[in-house]
Short mmCIF file of C-alpha atoms and ligand atoms in Angstrom, two decimals:
data_model
loop_
_atom_site.label_atom_id
_atom_site.label_comp_id
_atom_site.label_asym_id
_atom_site.label_seq_id
_atom_site.Cartn_x
_atom_site.Cartn_y
_atom_site.Cartn_z
CA MET A 342 164.48 6.16 195.41
CA SER A 343 160.85 7.21 195.54
CA ALA A 344 158.11 4.80 194.57
CA GLY A 345 156.60 7.32 192.10
CA HIS A 346 157.51 6.75 188.46
CA PRO A 347 160.41 8.91 187.24
CA ARG A 348 159.80 11.20 184.23
CA ASP A 349 163.27 11.10 182.67
CA VAL A 350 165.22 7.87 182.65
CA VAL A 351 168.69 7.70 181.16
CA ILE A 352 170.38 4.36 180.54
CA VAL A 353 174.15 4.50 180.12
CA GLY A 354 175.39 1.52 178.14
CA ALA A 355 173.18 0.57 175.16
CA SER A 356 173.79 -3.14 175.20
CA LEU A 357 172.40 -6.25 176.87
CA ALA A 358 171.61 -5.03 180.39
CA GLY A 359 170.64 -1.57 179.16
CA LEU A 360 168.26 -2.85 176.50
CA ARG A 361 166.65 -5.31 178.90
CA ALA A 362 166.11 -2.51 181.39
CA ALA A 363 164.57 -0.30 178.70
CA THR A 364 162.26 -3.09 177.56
CA THR A 365 161.19 -3.83 181.12
CA LEU A 366 160.50 -0.16 181.86
CA ARG A 367 158.09 0.11 178.93
CA ALA A 368 156.56 -3.32 179.56
CA GLU A 369 155.81 -2.33 183.14
CA GLY A 370 154.14 0.95 182.33
CA PHE A 371 156.83 3.62 182.17
CA THR A 372 155.51 6.41 179.96
CA GLY A 373 158.20 9.06 180.53
CA ASN A 374 161.25 9.98 178.46
CA LEU A 375 163.74 7.20 177.90
CA THR A 376 167.27 7.85 176.63
CA LEU A 377 169.88 5.19 175.85
CA VAL A 378 173.50 6.35 175.68
CA GLY A 379 176.08 4.09 174.04
CA ALA A 380 179.79 4.58 173.48
CA GLU A 381 179.68 2.32 170.42
CA GLN A 382 178.02 3.40 167.21
CA TYR A 383 176.03 0.15 167.05
CA ALA A 384 172.52 -0.60 168.21
CA PRO A 385 172.53 -3.24 171.00
CA TYR A 386 174.13 -6.49 169.91
CA ASP A 387 174.96 -9.83 171.47
CA ARG A 388 178.53 -10.61 172.51
CA PRO A 389 178.61 -14.41 173.09
CA PRO A 390 178.63 -15.27 169.34
CA LEU A 391 181.70 -13.03 168.88
CA SER A 392 184.05 -15.65 170.36
CA LYS A 393 182.19 -18.59 168.81
CA ARG A 394 180.16 -18.79 165.59
CA PHE A 395 181.04 -15.24 164.51
CA LEU A 396 184.76 -16.06 164.45
CA THR A 397 184.21 -19.25 162.49
CA GLY A 398 181.95 -17.43 160.02
CA GLN A 399 178.82 -19.37 161.03
CA ALA A 400 177.08 -16.33 162.52
CA PRO A 401 176.36 -13.12 160.63
CA ALA A 402 178.55 -10.09 161.20
CA ASP A 403 175.57 -8.40 162.78
CA THR A 404 174.54 -10.08 166.04
CA ALA A 405 171.92 -7.42 166.80
CA LEU A 406 169.63 -7.90 169.77
CA PRO A 407 165.96 -7.44 168.92
CA VAL A 408 164.67 -4.00 169.89
CA PRO A 409 160.92 -4.18 170.48
CA ASP A 410 158.60 -1.93 168.50
CA GLY A 411 157.18 0.77 170.69
CA LEU A 412 160.26 1.24 172.86
CA ARG A 413 160.01 4.98 172.14
CA ALA A 414 163.61 5.64 173.14
CA CYS A 415 165.96 8.42 172.22
CA TRP A 416 169.22 6.77 171.16
CA ARG A 417 172.51 8.58 171.74
CA LEU A 418 174.92 6.17 170.10
CA GLY A 419 178.62 6.73 169.45
CA ARG A 420 178.79 9.05 172.45
CA ALA A 421 180.35 7.90 175.68
CA ALA A 422 179.27 9.19 179.06
CA VAL A 423 182.25 10.93 180.65
CA ARG A 424 180.95 12.30 183.96
CA LEU A 425 178.21 11.80 186.51
CA ASP A 426 177.07 14.47 188.93
CA PRO A 427 174.80 12.48 191.24
CA TYR A 428 173.96 15.47 193.45
CA ASN A 429 172.52 17.57 190.60
CA ARG A 430 171.45 14.44 188.68
CA ILE A 431 173.27 15.26 185.45
CA LEU A 432 175.08 12.89 183.13
CA THR A 433 177.63 14.48 180.79
CA LEU A 434 178.51 12.98 177.41
CA ALA A 435 181.80 13.20 175.53
CA ASP A 436 180.39 15.88 173.21
CA GLY A 437 179.61 18.06 176.25
CA THR A 438 175.86 17.39 176.28
CA GLY A 439 174.42 17.36 179.80
CA LEU A 440 171.49 14.98 180.32
CA PRO A 441 169.37 15.61 183.40
CA TYR A 442 167.61 12.57 184.83
CA ASP A 443 165.26 11.41 187.57
CA GLY A 444 166.38 7.81 187.15
CA LEU A 445 169.71 6.59 185.80
CA LEU A 446 170.87 3.05 185.02
CA ILE A 447 174.60 2.35 184.83
CA ALA A 448 175.08 -0.54 182.39
CA THR A 449 178.44 0.21 180.80
CA GLY A 450 179.65 -3.38 181.01
CA ALA A 451 183.31 -4.24 181.02
CA ALA A 452 186.45 -3.91 178.92
CA ALA A 453 189.02 -6.57 178.09
CA ARG A 454 191.90 -6.67 180.55
CA SER A 455 195.19 -5.92 178.83
CA GLY A 456 198.36 -7.88 179.45
CA ALA A 457 201.08 -7.03 181.92
CA VAL A 458 204.02 -7.36 179.55
CA PRO A 459 205.77 -4.03 178.84
CA GLY A 460 205.75 -2.98 175.19
CA GLU A 461 202.85 -5.28 174.32
CA PRO A 462 202.02 -4.94 170.60
CA GLY A 463 198.49 -3.94 169.52
CA PRO A 464 196.02 -5.20 166.91
CA GLU A 465 197.95 -3.59 164.02
CA GLN A 466 200.89 -5.78 164.97
CA GLY A 467 198.73 -8.89 165.39
CA VAL A 468 197.93 -8.86 169.14
CA PHE A 469 194.21 -8.62 169.88
CA THR A 470 191.76 -8.47 172.74
CA LEU A 471 188.10 -9.37 172.29
CA ARG A 472 185.18 -7.53 173.80
CA GLY A 473 183.17 -5.82 171.09
CA ARG A 474 182.08 -6.16 167.52
CA ASP A 475 184.99 -4.16 166.06
CA ASP A 476 187.50 -6.34 167.97
CA ALA A 477 185.82 -9.48 166.64
CA THR A 478 185.73 -8.21 163.06
CA ALA A 479 189.45 -7.37 163.14
CA LEU A 480 190.32 -10.69 164.77
CA ARG A 481 188.22 -12.69 162.33
CA ALA A 482 190.08 -11.11 159.40
CA ALA A 483 193.39 -12.15 160.98
CA LEU A 484 192.40 -15.80 161.55
CA THR A 485 193.32 -17.18 158.15
CA PRO A 486 194.05 -20.90 157.75
CA GLY A 487 197.69 -21.89 158.11
CA ARG A 488 198.56 -19.04 160.46
CA LYS A 489 199.85 -19.62 163.96
CA LEU A 490 197.51 -18.43 166.68
CA LEU A 491 198.61 -17.92 170.27
CA VAL A 492 195.87 -17.48 172.89
CA VAL A 493 196.98 -16.17 176.26
CA GLY A 494 194.64 -17.28 179.04
CA ALA A 495 192.66 -20.55 178.94
CA GLY A 496 189.50 -19.23 180.63
CA PHE A 497 186.14 -19.47 178.89
CA LEU A 498 186.88 -16.77 176.33
CA GLY A 499 190.40 -18.04 175.61
CA GLY A 500 189.15 -21.61 175.24
CA GLU A 501 186.45 -20.54 172.80
CA VAL A 502 188.85 -18.46 170.68
CA ALA A 503 191.39 -21.31 170.63
CA ALA A 504 188.65 -23.73 169.56
CA ALA A 505 187.49 -21.33 166.83
CA GLY A 506 191.09 -21.02 165.63
CA ARG A 507 191.40 -24.80 165.34
CA ALA A 508 188.07 -25.05 163.54
CA LEU A 509 189.41 -22.51 161.03
CA GLY A 510 192.56 -24.57 160.45
CA LEU A 511 195.13 -22.53 162.35
CA ASP A 512 197.94 -23.96 164.46
CA VAL A 513 196.91 -23.00 167.99
CA THR A 514 198.93 -22.65 171.18
CA LEU A 515 197.01 -21.91 174.37
CA VAL A 516 199.03 -20.58 177.30
CA GLU A 517 197.63 -20.74 180.81
CA ALA A 518 199.22 -19.57 184.07
CA GLY A 519 197.30 -22.11 186.18
CA ALA A 520 197.92 -25.83 186.38
CA VAL A 521 194.79 -26.54 184.29
CA PRO A 522 192.37 -24.29 182.39
CA LEU A 523 189.57 -22.66 184.42
CA GLU A 524 190.94 -23.86 187.73
CA ARG A 525 189.84 -20.86 189.80
CA ALA A 526 186.42 -20.65 188.18
CA VAL A 527 185.37 -24.29 188.26
CA GLY A 528 188.13 -26.35 189.91
CA THR A 529 190.74 -28.88 188.85
CA GLU A 530 188.38 -31.72 187.83
CA VAL A 531 186.57 -29.66 185.20
CA GLY A 532 189.80 -27.88 184.27
CA ALA A 533 191.54 -31.18 183.53
CA PHE A 534 188.54 -32.40 181.51
CA VAL A 535 188.50 -29.20 179.43
CA GLY A 536 192.29 -29.36 179.00
CA THR A 537 191.89 -32.85 177.52
CA LEU A 538 189.26 -31.57 175.08
CA HIS A 539 191.64 -28.83 173.95
CA ARG A 540 194.51 -31.28 173.43
CA GLU A 541 192.28 -33.77 171.61
CA ALA A 542 191.33 -30.95 169.23
CA GLY A 543 195.01 -30.47 168.42
CA ILE A 544 195.65 -27.39 170.54
CA ASP A 545 199.11 -27.14 172.06
CA LEU A 546 198.11 -26.35 175.67
CA ARG A 547 200.93 -25.01 177.84
CA THR A 548 200.00 -24.67 181.51
CA GLY A 549 201.85 -23.17 184.47
CA THR A 550 203.46 -20.46 182.39
CA THR A 551 202.87 -16.99 180.98
CA VAL A 552 204.17 -14.74 178.22
CA ALA A 553 207.38 -12.98 179.28
CA ALA A 554 208.17 -11.09 176.06
CA TYR A 555 206.81 -10.49 172.56
CA ARG A 556 208.95 -10.81 169.42
CA THR A 557 208.24 -8.73 166.34
CA GLY A 558 209.76 -8.64 162.85
CA PRO A 559 211.33 -5.65 161.07
CA ASP A 560 207.83 -4.52 160.02
CA GLY A 561 206.77 -4.48 163.67
CA ARG A 562 204.41 -7.44 163.24
CA LEU A 563 204.22 -10.24 165.77
CA THR A 564 206.48 -13.23 165.09
CA GLY A 565 206.20 -15.00 168.43
CA VAL A 566 206.71 -14.85 172.16
CA ARG A 567 209.09 -16.04 174.83
CA LEU A 568 207.35 -17.79 177.71
CA ALA A 569 208.27 -17.29 181.36
CA ASP A 570 209.87 -20.76 181.30
CA GLY A 571 212.19 -19.53 178.52
CA ARG A 572 210.64 -21.50 175.66
CA PRO A 573 209.89 -19.65 172.40
CA ILE A 574 206.58 -19.96 170.57
CA ALA A 575 206.09 -18.81 166.98
CA ALA A 576 202.88 -16.87 166.36
CA ASP A 577 201.42 -14.62 163.66
CA VAL A 578 198.36 -13.68 165.70
CA ALA A 579 197.86 -13.51 169.46
CA VAL A 580 194.71 -13.02 171.52
CA LEU A 581 194.92 -11.85 175.10
CA ALA A 582 192.05 -13.49 176.98
CA LEU A 583 192.92 -12.32 180.46
CA GLY A 584 189.51 -11.45 181.84
CA ALA A 585 187.57 -8.21 181.96
CA VAL A 586 187.53 -5.05 184.05
CA PRO A 587 184.36 -3.03 184.70
CA ALA A 588 184.00 -0.08 182.29
CA THR A 589 183.44 2.38 185.10
CA GLY A 590 186.39 4.77 184.76
CA TRP A 591 183.98 7.50 183.63
CA LEU A 592 182.49 7.51 187.17
CA ALA A 593 185.71 8.95 188.64
CA GLY A 594 184.83 12.05 190.61
CA SER A 595 181.18 11.01 191.08
CA GLY A 596 181.74 9.88 194.66
CA ILE A 597 180.96 6.26 193.75
CA ASP A 598 183.88 3.90 194.29
CA ALA A 599 183.38 1.88 191.13
CA ALA A 600 186.88 0.63 190.33
CA GLY A 601 185.82 -2.99 190.91
CA GLY A 602 182.31 -2.41 189.56
CA VAL A 603 179.48 -0.24 190.88
CA PRO A 604 178.52 -1.61 194.30
CA THR A 605 174.77 -2.09 194.65
CA ASP A 606 172.30 -3.23 197.25
CA SER A 607 169.98 -6.17 196.62
CA ARG A 608 167.59 -3.94 194.62
CA MET A 609 170.41 -2.83 192.32
CA ARG A 610 170.61 0.67 193.83
CA ALA A 611 174.11 2.09 193.40
CA LEU A 612 175.85 2.75 196.69
CA PHE A 613 178.24 5.40 197.91
CA PRO A 614 181.23 4.15 199.95
CA ASP A 615 179.32 4.86 203.22
CA GLY A 616 176.63 2.40 202.11
CA SER A 617 173.99 5.05 201.35
CA ALA A 618 172.10 4.82 198.05
CA VAL A 619 173.04 7.17 195.21
CA PRO A 620 169.74 9.04 194.62
CA GLY A 621 167.92 7.75 191.54
CA VAL A 622 170.82 5.58 190.33
CA VAL A 623 170.78 1.82 189.74
CA ALA A 624 173.40 -0.42 188.13
CA ALA A 625 173.27 -3.78 186.34
CA GLY A 626 175.32 -6.26 184.33
CA ASP A 627 179.08 -6.48 184.03
CA ALA A 628 179.52 -2.92 185.34
CA ALA A 629 177.79 -3.78 188.63
CA ARG A 630 178.73 -5.71 191.75
CA VAL A 631 175.48 -7.17 192.98
CA PRO A 632 175.13 -9.05 196.29
CA GLN A 633 174.54 -12.74 195.66
CA PRO A 634 172.39 -14.65 198.15
CA LEU A 635 174.40 -17.81 197.45
CA ALA A 636 177.52 -15.96 198.56
CA ASP A 637 175.70 -14.75 201.70
CA GLY A 638 175.48 -11.25 200.30
CA ALA A 639 179.04 -10.94 198.99
CA ALA A 640 179.24 -9.49 195.48
CA PRO A 641 181.65 -11.43 193.27
CA ALA A 642 182.38 -10.21 189.74
CA LEU A 643 180.57 -12.65 187.45
CA GLY A 644 180.27 -11.33 183.90
CA HIS A 645 177.46 -13.66 182.82
CA TRP A 646 174.99 -13.00 180.01
CA SER A 647 172.01 -14.16 182.10
CA GLY A 648 173.07 -11.93 185.00
CA ALA A 649 173.04 -8.87 182.72
CA VAL A 650 169.55 -9.74 181.48
CA GLU A 651 168.08 -10.43 184.92
CA GLN A 652 169.78 -7.51 186.63
CA GLY A 653 168.73 -5.12 183.85
CA ALA A 654 165.11 -6.10 184.44
CA ALA A 655 165.48 -5.92 188.23
CA ALA A 656 167.11 -2.48 188.06
CA ALA A 657 164.24 -1.20 185.89
CA ARG A 658 161.73 -2.43 188.48
CA THR A 659 163.59 -0.58 191.20
CA LEU A 660 163.50 2.63 189.13
CA LEU A 661 159.73 2.20 188.86
CA ARG A 662 158.83 0.89 192.30
CA GLY A 663 161.66 1.73 194.68
CA GLU A 664 161.41 -0.21 197.95
CA ALA A 665 158.39 -2.12 196.63
CA ALA A 666 160.52 -3.75 193.91
CA PRO A 667 161.51 -7.36 194.57
CA VAL A 668 165.04 -7.99 195.80
CA PHE A 669 167.36 -9.61 193.28
CA ALA A 670 167.68 -13.32 194.03
CA GLU A 671 168.32 -15.03 190.68
CA VAL A 672 170.56 -18.09 190.60
CA PRO A 673 173.57 -17.20 188.43
CA SER A 674 174.07 -19.29 185.31
CA PHE A 675 176.60 -19.45 182.52
CA TRP A 676 177.39 -21.36 179.35
CA SER A 677 180.35 -21.79 177.06
CA ASP A 678 180.68 -23.60 173.72
CA PHE A 679 183.88 -25.14 172.36
CA HIS A 680 184.89 -28.16 170.27
CA GLY A 681 181.25 -29.01 169.67
CA VAL A 682 180.32 -29.37 173.35
CA ARG A 683 178.35 -27.08 175.63
CA LEU A 684 179.49 -26.41 179.17
CA ARG A 685 176.82 -25.03 181.46
CA SER A 686 176.90 -24.00 185.07
CA VAL A 687 174.44 -22.79 187.68
CA GLY A 688 175.19 -21.16 191.01
CA LEU A 689 178.66 -20.10 192.04
CA PRO A 690 181.13 -22.98 191.54
CA GLY A 691 184.02 -20.65 192.35
CA LEU A 692 182.86 -20.45 195.99
CA ALA A 693 183.16 -24.17 196.64
CA ASP A 694 185.55 -25.97 198.97
CA THR A 695 184.51 -29.36 197.56
CA ALA A 696 183.63 -30.61 194.08
CA LYS A 697 181.79 -33.93 193.67
CA VAL A 698 182.12 -35.62 190.29
CA HIS A 699 178.92 -37.56 189.49
CA GLU A 700 179.79 -38.50 185.93
CA CYS A 701 183.01 -38.21 183.99
CA ASP A 702 182.97 -39.92 180.60
CA ARG A 703 185.80 -38.56 178.50
CA GLY A 704 184.93 -40.74 175.50
CA ALA A 705 181.35 -39.52 175.37
CA ARG A 706 182.48 -36.00 176.42
CA ARG A 707 180.06 -35.92 179.36
CA LEU A 708 180.65 -34.46 182.79
CA GLU A 709 178.50 -33.66 185.81
CA VAL A 710 179.94 -31.99 188.90
CA SER A 711 178.29 -30.43 191.94
CA TYR A 712 179.99 -27.83 194.12
CA HIS A 713 179.68 -27.46 197.89
CA LEU A 714 180.78 -25.04 200.56
CA ASP A 715 180.73 -26.27 204.15
CA GLY A 716 178.52 -29.11 202.95
CA ARG A 717 175.97 -26.78 201.28
CA LEU A 718 175.31 -26.92 197.53
CA VAL A 719 176.58 -23.73 195.86
CA GLY A 720 176.76 -24.72 192.21
CA ALA A 721 176.76 -27.37 189.52
CA LEU A 722 178.29 -27.79 186.11
CA THR A 723 177.71 -30.11 183.21
CA ILE A 724 179.28 -30.80 179.86
CA GLY A 725 176.94 -32.56 177.43
CA ARG A 726 174.36 -33.06 180.22
CA THR A 727 172.47 -29.78 180.29
CA SER A 728 169.16 -31.41 181.30
CA ARG A 729 170.64 -32.40 184.65
CA LEU A 730 171.08 -28.78 185.73
CA ALA A 731 167.39 -28.06 186.29
CA ALA A 732 167.28 -30.04 189.54
CA TYR A 733 170.39 -28.27 190.86
CA ARG A 734 168.96 -24.91 189.91
CA GLU A 735 165.80 -25.68 191.88
CA MET A 736 167.82 -26.59 194.97
CA LEU A 737 169.91 -23.44 194.64
CA ALA A 738 166.81 -21.30 194.15
CA GLU A 739 165.43 -22.59 197.45
CA HIS A 740 168.51 -21.23 199.17
CA THR A 741 168.43 -17.86 197.40
CA SER A 742 164.76 -17.32 198.22
C1 LIG B 181 183.31 -12.34 173.34
C2 LIG B 181 182.40 -12.59 174.51
C3 LIG B 181 181.79 -13.83 174.64
C4 LIG B 181 180.95 -14.09 175.72
N1 LIG B 181 180.38 -15.32 175.84
C5 LIG B 181 179.56 -15.58 176.88
C6 LIG B 181 178.96 -16.85 177.03
O1 LIG B 181 179.19 -17.76 176.24
N2 LIG B 181 178.14 -17.04 178.10
C7 LIG B 181 177.85 -16.06 179.00
O2 LIG B 181 177.09 -16.28 179.96
N3 LIG B 181 178.41 -14.83 178.88
C8 LIG B 181 179.24 -14.56 177.84
N4 LIG B 181 179.81 -13.33 177.71
C9 LIG B 181 179.51 -12.30 178.70
C10 LIG B 181 178.27 -11.48 178.33
O3 LIG B 181 178.27 -11.15 176.96
C11 LIG B 181 178.27 -10.24 179.20
O4 LIG B 181 178.08 -10.67 180.53
C12 LIG B 181 177.19 -9.24 178.79
O5 LIG B 181 177.44 -8.73 177.50
C13 LIG B 181 177.14 -8.10 179.78
O6 LIG B 181 176.18 -7.20 179.36
P1 LIG B 181 176.25 -5.68 179.80
O7 LIG B 181 175.10 -5.01 179.11
O8 LIG B 181 176.38 -5.58 181.25
O9 LIG B 181 177.64 -5.13 179.23
P2 LIG B 181 178.20 -5.04 177.70
O10 LIG B 181 177.53 -6.08 176.90
O11 LIG B 181 179.64 -5.00 177.85
O12 LIG B 181 177.63 -3.63 177.25
C14 LIG B 181 178.05 -2.42 177.81
C15 LIG B 181 177.87 -1.33 176.78
O13 LIG B 181 178.20 -0.09 177.40
C16 LIG B 181 178.98 0.67 176.50
N5 LIG B 181 179.78 1.63 177.26
C17 LIG B 181 180.93 1.41 177.95
N6 LIG B 181 181.37 2.55 178.53
C18 LIG B 181 180.46 3.50 178.19
C19 LIG B 181 180.34 4.89 178.49
N7 LIG B 181 181.24 5.53 179.25
N8 LIG B 181 179.29 5.55 177.98
C20 LIG B 181 178.36 4.93 177.22
N9 LIG B 181 178.42 3.63 176.90
C21 LIG B 181 179.46 2.92 177.39
C22 LIG B 181 179.81 -0.37 175.79
O14 LIG B 181 180.32 0.14 174.57
C23 LIG B 181 178.81 -1.49 175.59
O15 LIG B 181 178.10 -1.34 174.40
C24 LIG B 181 180.69 -13.07 176.66
C25 LIG B 181 181.31 -11.82 176.52
C26 LIG B 181 182.16 -11.59 175.46
C27 LIG B 181 182.83 -10.24 175.33
#
């Protein structure tokens, strides 16, 4: 990527990472043509409220992200990118339009992972996934008090949806394959603590099991499920919260192996399988796999809001400055809200071989845990103790720099 400013920049994915990149480009002096391509018809909007205050009706239906005046962008919304020719530098949209570019940012995010049960019903039958605004609107309409909600997967998203369901007065069952919620992400100590919060809120948490089959009535609508342990659960509405997969299928045939996310170097340049940079192409956010200094350069899939923001900005700087752009060395961070508490983490707790619990007060709903790998700090997590994370973040930043 040359250090001279590009003239035509195309951003694929008009959401969090894409908007942040666009804003950064203009803020740092880019005067050329800027195009944002988005598969959805909506201007950029924020996703975190969709599983929280939006579902409970406390947030407006429109969670739009602020678009700065003076962005001077050409918006191509409601049109998905379907093909990338990186050799001739042309992006093709679903309507057949070919967009030439000097610089291209891939920021197409991720899609909800679907379940593995054959014959899984869809939203019309009462089984939902949650990734975008339309999903959230349809789910919110289905969450009427007195109904029975089944949430499959007790990760962050599943926990938030289950909590929203309880707040709305539904009977909620939360099914989790692991021994406790969130075990792989943050370990058994935090998982057990969160499991207790769910149970105290009246959620029927079933761990160590999965959905084996769906039951529907004569009208085709969901009536319940049979779990792998044979037990039946009645449900009018189900939400599959089984994680996300990078929305990179449209890159098939481009020469980039993006099935697990677009691999990048530490300046967000997209890489071909031989490790060479794709000319003029950067990637950021949930669609990208970015090397993390805390993981000694490995690139785990994270899917964090702050990562999309920081990577979007970093990718824009690389489009403008090439090799002179700073390498990406932000400390990952994440938050989740449920049952009136805020969980926050910094670093990469999932890497740890040891978790040290510094405070665990179930009554006061407070928790502080640090995570270590081979004796080195790799992450920290708090519930109800956000202020304590700053010191951990500083220590982690020393390592990443
Ligand atoms: C319900 C929900 C709750 C969340 N809560 C939290 C939270 O509490 N804390 C936290 O840290 N993170 C949270 N996240 C994660 C966070 O929102 C994501 O990490 C962030 O949105 C990623 O931004 P992105 O721009 O990379 O991708 P996205 O926000 O997914 O945006 C990608 C955009 O690209 C578009 N697109 C896809 N394919 C194409 C194509 N072929 N052509 C053109 N456009 C395309 C999509 O329609 C979408 O608009 C949550 C996510 C969800 C879904």
